[in-house]
Short mmCIF file of C-alpha atoms in Angstrom, two decimals:
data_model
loop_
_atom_site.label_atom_id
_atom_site.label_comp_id
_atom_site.label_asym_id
_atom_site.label_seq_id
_atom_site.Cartn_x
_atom_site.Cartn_y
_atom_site.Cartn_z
CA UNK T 231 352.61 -54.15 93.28
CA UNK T 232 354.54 -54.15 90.14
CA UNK T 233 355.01 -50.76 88.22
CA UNK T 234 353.49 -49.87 85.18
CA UNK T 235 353.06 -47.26 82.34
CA UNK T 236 349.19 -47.46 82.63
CA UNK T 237 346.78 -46.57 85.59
CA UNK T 238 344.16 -48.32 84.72
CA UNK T 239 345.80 -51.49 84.96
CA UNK T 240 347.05 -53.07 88.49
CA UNK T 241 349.71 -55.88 88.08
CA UNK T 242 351.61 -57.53 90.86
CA UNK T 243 353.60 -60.85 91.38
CA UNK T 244 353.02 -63.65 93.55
CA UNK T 245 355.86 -66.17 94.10
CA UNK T 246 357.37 -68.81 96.42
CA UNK T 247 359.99 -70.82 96.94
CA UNK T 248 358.67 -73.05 93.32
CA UNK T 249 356.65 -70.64 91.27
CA UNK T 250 356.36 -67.03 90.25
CA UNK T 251 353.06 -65.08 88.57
CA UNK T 252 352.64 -61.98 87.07
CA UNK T 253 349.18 -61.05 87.32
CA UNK T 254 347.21 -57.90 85.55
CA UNK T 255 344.00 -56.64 86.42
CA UNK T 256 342.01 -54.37 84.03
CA UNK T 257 339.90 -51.25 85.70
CA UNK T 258 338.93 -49.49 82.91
CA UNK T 259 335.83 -49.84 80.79
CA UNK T 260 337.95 -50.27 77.45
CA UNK T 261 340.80 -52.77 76.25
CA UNK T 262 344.60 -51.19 77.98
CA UNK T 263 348.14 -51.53 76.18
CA UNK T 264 350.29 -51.93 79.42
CA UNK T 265 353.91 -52.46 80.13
CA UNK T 266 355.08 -53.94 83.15
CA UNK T 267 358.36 -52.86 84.39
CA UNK T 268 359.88 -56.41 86.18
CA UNK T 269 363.07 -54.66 87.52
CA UNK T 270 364.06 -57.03 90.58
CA UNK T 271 361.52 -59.75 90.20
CA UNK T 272 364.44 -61.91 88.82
CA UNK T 273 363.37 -62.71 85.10
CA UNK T 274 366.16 -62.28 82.76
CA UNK T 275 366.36 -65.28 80.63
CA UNK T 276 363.08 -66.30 81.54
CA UNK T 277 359.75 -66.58 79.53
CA UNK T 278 355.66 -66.31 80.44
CA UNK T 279 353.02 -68.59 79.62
CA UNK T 280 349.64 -67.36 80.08
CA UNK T 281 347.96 -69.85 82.25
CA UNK T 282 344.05 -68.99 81.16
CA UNK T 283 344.26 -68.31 77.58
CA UNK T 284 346.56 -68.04 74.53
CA UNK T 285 347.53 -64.38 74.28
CA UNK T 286 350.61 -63.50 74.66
CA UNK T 287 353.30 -61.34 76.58
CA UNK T 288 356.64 -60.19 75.61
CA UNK T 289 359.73 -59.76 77.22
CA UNK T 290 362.49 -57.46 76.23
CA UNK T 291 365.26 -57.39 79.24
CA UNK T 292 363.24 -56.65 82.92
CA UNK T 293 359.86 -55.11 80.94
CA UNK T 294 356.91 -57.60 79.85
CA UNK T 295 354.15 -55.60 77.59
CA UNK T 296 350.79 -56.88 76.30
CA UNK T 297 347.38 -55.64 76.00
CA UNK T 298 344.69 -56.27 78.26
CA UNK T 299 340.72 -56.62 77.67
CA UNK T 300 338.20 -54.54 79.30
CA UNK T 301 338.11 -55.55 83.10
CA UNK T 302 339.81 -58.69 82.49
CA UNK T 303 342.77 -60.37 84.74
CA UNK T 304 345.37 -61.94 83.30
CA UNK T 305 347.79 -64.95 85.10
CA UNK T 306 351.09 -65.52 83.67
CA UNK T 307 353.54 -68.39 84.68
CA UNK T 308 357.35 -67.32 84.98
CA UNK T 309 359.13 -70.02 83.56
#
C-alpha cells in the first residue's frame, strides 16, 4: 500500500521490471481530495497518465494529489 492523507481512499503501486501504476480506490459514498505520498517508489522526474480517462494528477517532488469520484478506481501509468 501506498500512504495517504485520506482514509477513505486505498492507493497502492504495481510495477515490474517495464511498468509502474499507481492505482486509487474510492470507499466512501462521496467524491475524496487525496494525496499520495510516493516516497521510495522512484518517481522524481517522472510524470502520470491516467490510463481510463482524462483527469489528471499532479506531481510536486515524491507526492501525487488528485481528487477521486465516489467509489471509483483510478489507474495511472508512471512514465
Amino acid at each position: 500500500a501506498l500512504k495517504n492523507n485520506n482514509d477513505n481512499v486505498f492507493s497502492f503501486l504495481r510495477f515490474d521490471d517495464k511498468e509502474a501504476f499507481v492505482i486509487a480506490v474510492n470507499l466512501f459514498h462521496a467524491d475524496q481530495p487525496v494525496t499520495i505520498d510516493l516516497t521510495g517508489a522512484a518517481v522524481q522526474g517522472k510524470s502520470v497518465k491516467n490510463i481510463f480517462g482524462k483527469q489528471q494528477a499532479a506531481i510536486s517532488g515524491s507526492a501525487m494529489s488528485f481528487a477521486i469520484r465516489s467509489y471509483d478506481v483510478m489507474v495511472w501509468k508512471l512514465e
